[in-house]
Amino acid sequence: MSQITENVRALLAELPAGVEIVAAAKTKTPAEIIEAVEAGIRIIGQNYVQEAQAAFAAVGRRCAWNFIGHLQTNKARKAVEIFDMIETVDSIELAREIDKRAAASGRDMAILLEINSGQEEQKAGVQPDEAEALLRAVAPLSHVRIQGLMTMGPFEGDPEDSRPYFRVTRGVFDRFKALGLPGIEMRVLSMGMSHSYRVAIEEGANRVRIGTKIFGPRR
Ligand SMILES: *Cc1c(COP(=O)(O)O)cnc(C)c1O
């Protein structure tokens, strides 16, 4: 059994029921992606639209595709063609652009709002105290469907250092759920990477984005 298959099977065996993996496949070849899918991965994460187009051309719809990078508005049209979900919406401008492109393609786009749980330390994501305003601004758009929240947290280091970031995001998630806004589903909480997914799950993540632990180090 090759390493990718072995890694996927070990993860699937370890994760509690209800926690889904997004295999973060940046820099990985279509052959590597296909191997992960054949081992049981159902969602592939991509950070760059151009790289995703190439992978998508080879792999197609045998898995779902989630966008997990920073989406520039001028890439929204292409992104809407490929992705089943965009996990990183952090501004009303981006949400409006996705809405417009999705409408033009005759589809609805599932999105997550990205929370900047580290506040000063990271640039991407909406600040926790501005998230509700964004939620309420995005909610009326008819071709985007908010399904939950995503956060990054630290890329490496002691997993315990990630816990406060996940806690902040979980707090926003619970608050949004309690609002019960029409058309808003708070069902996906995407947090945790190879080094931090166990802590993320303890803090309520039901989706973890895992690259290195599946595919090995990036080239
Ligand atoms: C690369 C990446 C991951 C996975 O990182 P690993 O440490 O390789 O597991 C998760 N989320 C995002 C947004 C990424 O870009």
mmCIF file of C-alpha atoms and ligand atoms in Angstrom:
data_model
loop_
_atom_site.group_PDB
_atom_site.id
_atom_site.type_symbol
_atom_site.label_atom_id
_atom_site.label_comp_id
_atom_site.label_asym_id
_atom_site.label_seq_id
_atom_site.Cartn_x
_atom_site.Cartn_y
_atom_site.Cartn_z
ATOM 1 C CA MET A 1 0.000 0.000 0.000
ATOM 2 C CA SER A 2 1.414 3.362 -0.868
ATOM 3 C CA GLN A 3 1.956 6.068 1.694
ATOM 4 C CA ILE A 4 -0.982 8.282 0.673
ATOM 5 C CA THR A 5 -3.453 5.398 0.884
ATOM 6 C CA GLU A 6 -2.038 4.377 4.228
ATOM 7 C CA ASN A 7 -2.242 7.939 5.579
ATOM 8 C CA VAL A 8 -5.845 8.386 4.441
ATOM 9 C CA ARG A 9 -6.947 5.092 5.944
ATOM 10 C CA ALA A 10 -5.266 5.869 9.260
ATOM 11 C CA LEU A 11 -6.966 9.272 9.420
ATOM 12 C CA LEU A 12 -10.369 7.889 8.482
ATOM 13 C CA ALA A 13 -10.002 5.273 11.204
ATOM 14 C CA GLU A 14 -8.984 7.884 13.769
ATOM 15 C CA LEU A 15 -11.512 10.648 13.170
ATOM 16 C CA PRO A 16 -14.785 10.610 15.083
ATOM 17 C CA ALA A 17 -17.988 10.113 13.092
ATOM 18 C CA GLY A 18 -19.258 13.357 11.628
ATOM 19 C CA VAL A 19 -15.825 14.896 11.116
ATOM 20 C CA GLU A 20 -15.013 15.253 7.440
ATOM 21 C CA ILE A 21 -11.571 15.702 5.882
ATOM 22 C CA VAL A 22 -10.701 18.248 3.246
ATOM 23 C CA ALA A 23 -7.449 17.000 1.698
ATOM 24 C CA ALA A 24 -5.385 20.163 1.134
ATOM 25 C CA ALA A 25 -3.697 19.327 -2.163
ATOM 26 C CA LYS A 26 -1.666 22.409 -3.071
ATOM 27 C CA THR A 27 1.390 21.454 -5.195
ATOM 28 C CA LYS A 28 0.158 17.849 -5.502
ATOM 29 C CA THR A 29 -0.273 16.063 -8.833
ATOM 30 C CA PRO A 30 -3.561 14.723 -10.217
ATOM 31 C CA ALA A 31 -2.215 11.192 -9.662
ATOM 32 C CA GLU A 32 -1.657 11.934 -5.975
ATOM 33 C CA ILE A 33 -5.117 13.479 -5.672
ATOM 34 C CA ILE A 34 -6.731 10.473 -7.347
ATOM 35 C CA GLU A 35 -4.939 8.142 -4.984
ATOM 36 C CA ALA A 36 -6.280 10.055 -1.986
ATOM 37 C CA VAL A 37 -9.803 9.970 -3.428
ATOM 38 C CA GLU A 38 -9.597 6.266 -4.109
ATOM 39 C CA ALA A 39 -8.492 5.737 -0.509
ATOM 40 C CA GLY A 40 -11.659 7.443 0.723
ATOM 41 C CA ILE A 41 -11.185 11.237 0.590
ATOM 42 C CA ARG A 42 -14.353 12.950 -0.606
ATOM 43 C CA ILE A 43 -13.308 16.614 -0.625
ATOM 44 C CA ILE A 44 -10.162 18.106 -2.162
ATOM 45 C CA GLY A 45 -9.056 21.585 -1.067
ATOM 46 C CA GLN A 46 -7.256 23.920 -3.440
ATOM 47 C CA ASN A 47 -5.622 27.303 -2.741
ATOM 48 C CA TYR A 48 -5.136 28.601 -6.260
ATOM 49 C CA VAL A 49 -7.729 28.722 -9.026
ATOM 50 C CA GLN A 50 -5.231 28.065 -11.790
ATOM 51 C CA GLU A 51 -3.759 25.026 -10.062
ATOM 52 C CA ALA A 52 -7.271 23.780 -9.348
ATOM 53 C CA GLN A 53 -8.238 24.060 -13.022
ATOM 54 C CA ALA A 54 -5.409 21.740 -14.004
ATOM 55 C CA ALA A 55 -6.221 19.242 -11.264
ATOM 56 C CA PHE A 56 -9.931 19.421 -12.011
ATOM 57 C CA ALA A 57 -9.338 18.745 -15.698
ATOM 58 C CA ALA A 58 -7.631 15.482 -14.757
ATOM 59 C CA VAL A 59 -9.727 14.376 -11.781
ATOM 60 C CA GLY A 60 -13.164 15.795 -12.539
ATOM 61 C CA ARG A 61 -16.167 15.256 -10.309
ATOM 62 C CA ARG A 62 -15.076 12.047 -8.639
ATOM 63 C CA CYS A 63 -14.550 14.224 -5.550
ATOM 64 C CA ALA A 64 -15.930 17.537 -4.330
ATOM 65 C CA TRP A 65 -13.680 20.626 -4.604
ATOM 66 C CA ASN A 66 -13.370 23.261 -1.913
ATOM 67 C CA PHE A 67 -11.538 26.529 -2.343
ATOM 68 C CA ILE A 68 -9.409 27.232 0.752
ATOM 69 C CA GLY A 69 -7.038 29.971 -0.457
ATOM 70 C CA HIS A 70 -7.404 33.711 -0.818
ATOM 71 C CA LEU A 71 -9.829 34.363 -3.674
ATOM 72 C CA GLN A 72 -9.258 37.432 -5.802
ATOM 73 C CA THR A 73 -12.477 38.860 -7.208
ATOM 74 C CA ASN A 74 -11.170 38.545 -10.764
ATOM 75 C CA LYS A 75 -10.938 34.764 -10.254
ATOM 76 C CA ALA A 76 -14.474 34.380 -8.946
ATOM 77 C CA ARG A 77 -15.956 33.407 -12.300
ATOM 78 C CA LYS A 78 -13.549 30.497 -12.791
ATOM 79 C CA ALA A 79 -13.865 29.513 -9.144
ATOM 80 C CA VAL A 80 -17.629 29.214 -9.468
ATOM 81 C CA GLU A 81 -17.175 26.819 -12.396
ATOM 82 C CA ILE A 82 -14.978 24.423 -10.450
ATOM 83 C CA PHE A 83 -15.713 24.608 -6.743
ATOM 84 C CA ASP A 84 -18.517 23.111 -4.721
ATOM 85 C CA MET A 85 -17.723 25.383 -1.805
ATOM 86 C CA ILE A 86 -15.638 28.496 -1.191
ATOM 87 C CA GLU A 87 -14.437 28.370 2.423
ATOM 88 C CA THR A 88 -12.729 31.747 2.597
ATOM 89 C CA VAL A 89 -15.278 34.521 2.109
ATOM 90 C CA ASP A 90 -14.267 37.467 4.281
ATOM 91 C CA SER A 91 -15.786 40.553 2.657
ATOM 92 C CA ILE A 92 -19.101 41.663 1.251
ATOM 93 C CA GLU A 93 -17.337 42.641 -1.999
ATOM 94 C CA LEU A 94 -16.130 39.085 -2.525
ATOM 95 C CA ALA A 95 -19.514 37.635 -1.580
ATOM 96 C CA ARG A 96 -21.255 39.942 -4.078
ATOM 97 C CA GLU A 97 -18.852 38.964 -6.830
ATOM 98 C CA ILE A 98 -19.408 35.259 -6.145
ATOM 99 C CA ASP A 99 -23.163 35.864 -6.061
ATOM 100 C CA LYS A 100 -23.044 37.618 -9.426
ATOM 101 C CA ARG A 101 -20.941 34.904 -11.054
ATOM 102 C CA ALA A 102 -23.029 32.123 -9.575
ATOM 103 C CA ALA A 103 -26.215 33.779 -10.832
ATOM 104 C CA ALA A 104 -24.702 34.007 -14.310
ATOM 105 C CA SER A 105 -23.869 30.282 -14.201
ATOM 106 C CA GLY A 106 -27.364 29.453 -13.010
ATOM 107 C CA ARG A 107 -26.231 27.947 -9.742
ATOM 108 C CA ASP A 108 -25.935 28.631 -6.041
ATOM 109 C CA MET A 109 -22.534 28.653 -4.364
ATOM 110 C CA ALA A 110 -22.005 27.211 -0.904
ATOM 111 C CA ILE A 111 -19.653 29.364 1.162
ATOM 112 C CA LEU A 112 -18.104 29.589 4.589
ATOM 113 C CA LEU A 113 -17.198 32.879 6.244
ATOM 114 C CA GLU A 114 -13.522 32.976 7.192
ATOM 115 C CA ILE A 115 -12.954 34.259 10.713
ATOM 116 C CA ASN A 116 -9.693 36.019 11.535
ATOM 117 C CA SER A 117 -9.345 34.362 14.906
ATOM 118 C CA GLY A 118 -5.758 35.565 15.387
ATOM 119 C CA GLN A 119 -6.837 39.170 14.903
ATOM 120 C CA GLU A 120 -3.624 41.228 14.496
ATOM 121 C CA GLU A 121 -1.422 38.301 13.545
ATOM 122 C CA GLN A 122 -3.042 37.180 10.301
ATOM 123 C CA LYS A 123 -4.517 39.149 7.456
ATOM 124 C CA ALA A 124 -7.175 36.879 6.001
ATOM 125 C CA GLY A 125 -10.636 36.633 7.458
ATOM 126 C CA VAL A 126 -13.173 38.938 9.024
ATOM 127 C CA GLN A 127 -12.558 40.106 12.592
ATOM 128 C CA PRO A 128 -14.769 38.219 15.061
ATOM 129 C CA ASP A 129 -16.523 41.412 16.155
ATOM 130 C CA GLU A 130 -17.293 42.345 12.548
ATOM 131 C CA ALA A 131 -18.464 38.885 11.540
ATOM 132 C CA GLU A 132 -22.123 39.367 12.381
ATOM 133 C CA ALA A 133 -22.341 42.477 10.208
ATOM 134 C CA LEU A 134 -20.828 40.476 7.350
ATOM 135 C CA LEU A 135 -23.205 37.572 7.981
ATOM 136 C CA ARG A 136 -26.202 39.904 7.832
ATOM 137 C CA ALA A 137 -24.917 41.619 4.692
ATOM 138 C CA VAL A 138 -24.274 38.342 2.859
ATOM 139 C CA ALA A 139 -27.486 36.621 3.972
ATOM 140 C CA PRO A 140 -29.803 38.342 1.444
ATOM 141 C CA LEU A 141 -27.643 37.430 -1.581
ATOM 142 C CA SER A 142 -29.688 34.866 -3.425
ATOM 143 C CA HIS A 143 -26.961 32.789 -5.093
ATOM 144 C CA VAL A 144 -24.593 32.302 -2.163
ATOM 145 C CA ARG A 145 -25.489 29.968 0.674
ATOM 146 C CA ILE A 146 -23.677 30.434 3.966
ATOM 147 C CA GLN A 147 -23.106 27.017 5.508
ATOM 148 C CA GLY A 148 -20.729 27.764 8.334
ATOM 149 C CA LEU A 149 -17.338 29.141 9.335
ATOM 150 C CA MET A 150 -13.681 28.506 8.644
ATOM 151 C CA THR A 151 -10.552 29.681 10.415
ATOM 152 C CA MET A 152 -6.832 29.219 9.918
ATOM 153 C CA GLY A 153 -4.913 29.663 13.163
ATOM 154 C CA PRO A 154 -1.154 29.056 13.324
ATOM 155 C CA PHE A 155 0.421 26.954 10.551
ATOM 156 C CA GLU A 156 2.732 25.068 12.900
ATOM 157 C CA GLY A 157 4.044 24.899 16.420
ATOM 158 C CA ASP A 158 2.527 23.476 19.579
ATOM 159 C CA PRO A 159 -1.076 22.464 18.787
ATOM 160 C CA GLU A 160 -2.144 23.879 22.139
ATOM 161 C CA ASP A 161 -1.218 27.326 20.817
ATOM 162 C CA SER A 162 -3.996 26.897 18.229
ATOM 163 C CA ARG A 163 -6.704 26.211 20.793
ATOM 164 C CA PRO A 164 -7.595 29.865 21.543
ATOM 165 C CA TYR A 165 -8.086 30.537 17.809
ATOM 166 C CA PHE A 166 -10.450 27.595 17.487
ATOM 167 C CA ARG A 167 -12.312 28.644 20.646
ATOM 168 C CA VAL A 168 -12.932 32.137 19.344
ATOM 169 C CA THR A 169 -14.291 30.734 16.091
ATOM 170 C CA ARG A 170 -16.457 28.176 17.854
ATOM 171 C CA GLY A 171 -17.907 30.999 19.942
ATOM 172 C CA VAL A 172 -18.891 32.915 16.805
ATOM 173 C CA PHE A 173 -20.313 29.711 15.302
ATOM 174 C CA ASP A 174 -22.546 29.061 18.325
ATOM 175 C CA ARG A 175 -23.668 32.679 18.408
ATOM 176 C CA PHE A 176 -24.595 32.628 14.712
ATOM 177 C CA LYS A 177 -26.434 29.357 15.124
ATOM 178 C CA ALA A 178 -28.496 30.858 17.930
ATOM 179 C CA LEU A 179 -29.469 33.810 15.718
ATOM 180 C CA GLY A 180 -31.457 31.410 13.552
ATOM 181 C CA LEU A 181 -31.361 33.715 10.542
ATOM 182 C CA PRO A 182 -33.463 32.492 7.611
ATOM 183 C CA GLY A 183 -31.419 31.008 4.779
ATOM 184 C CA ILE A 184 -28.316 30.640 6.949
ATOM 185 C CA GLU A 185 -27.145 27.167 7.830
ATOM 186 C CA MET A 186 -24.498 26.903 10.534
ATOM 187 C CA ARG A 187 -23.539 23.299 9.916
ATOM 188 C CA VAL A 188 -19.852 23.343 8.872
ATOM 189 C CA LEU A 189 -17.040 24.397 11.205
ATOM 190 C CA SER A 190 -13.760 24.070 9.283
ATOM 191 C CA MET A 191 -10.728 24.304 11.597
ATOM 192 C CA GLY A 192 -7.453 22.485 12.094
ATOM 193 C CA MET A 193 -4.582 21.263 9.927
ATOM 194 C CA SER A 194 -2.080 18.406 10.111
ATOM 195 C CA HIS A 195 -0.490 19.560 13.353
ATOM 196 C CA SER A 196 -3.635 20.878 15.037
ATOM 197 C CA TYR A 197 -6.652 18.847 13.904
ATOM 198 C CA ARG A 198 -7.006 16.915 17.144
ATOM 199 C CA VAL A 199 -7.261 20.120 19.162
ATOM 200 C CA ALA A 200 -9.630 21.571 16.547
ATOM 201 C CA ILE A 201 -11.951 18.577 16.902
ATOM 202 C CA GLU A 202 -11.906 18.932 20.684
ATOM 203 C CA GLU A 203 -13.002 22.532 20.127
ATOM 204 C CA GLY A 204 -15.888 21.517 17.884
ATOM 205 C CA ALA A 205 -14.532 21.320 14.328
ATOM 206 C CA ASN A 206 -16.509 18.988 12.084
ATOM 207 C CA ARG A 207 -14.249 19.585 9.121
ATOM 208 C CA VAL A 208 -10.440 19.480 9.184
ATOM 209 C CA ARG A 209 -8.155 20.540 6.330
ATOM 210 C CA ILE A 210 -5.217 18.184 6.103
ATOM 211 C CA GLY A 211 -2.325 18.349 3.659
ATOM 212 C CA THR A 212 1.040 17.141 4.933
ATOM 213 C CA LYS A 213 -0.345 14.279 6.990
ATOM 214 C CA ILE A 214 -1.932 12.847 3.843
ATOM 215 C CA PHE A 215 0.432 13.768 1.033
ATOM 216 C CA GLY A 216 3.733 14.217 2.864
ATOM 217 C CA PRO A 217 5.816 17.403 2.779
ATOM 218 C CA ARG A 218 5.136 19.878 -0.031
ATOM 219 C CA ARG A 219 7.670 20.135 -2.815
HETATM 220 C C1 LIG B 1 -2.164 23.954 3.214
HETATM 221 C C2 LIG B 1 -3.379 24.258 3.992
HETATM 222 C C3 LIG B 1 -3.869 23.386 4.953
HETATM 223 C C4 LIG B 1 -3.186 22.088 5.331
HETATM 224 O O1 LIG B 1 -1.943 22.301 5.909
HETATM 225 P P1 LIG B 1 -1.068 21.045 6.439
HETATM 226 O O2 LIG B 1 -0.286 21.615 7.552
HETATM 227 O O3 LIG B 1 -0.227 20.614 5.293
HETATM 228 O O4 LIG B 1 -2.021 20.012 6.856
HETATM 229 C C5 LIG B 1 -5.056 23.709 5.588
HETATM 230 N N1 LIG B 1 -5.718 24.834 5.315
HETATM 231 C C6 LIG B 1 -5.271 25.719 4.404
HETATM 232 C C7 LIG B 1 -6.051 26.947 4.144
HETATM 233 C C8 LIG B 1 -4.095 25.460 3.723
HETATM 234 O O5 LIG B 1 -3.650 26.350 2.826
#
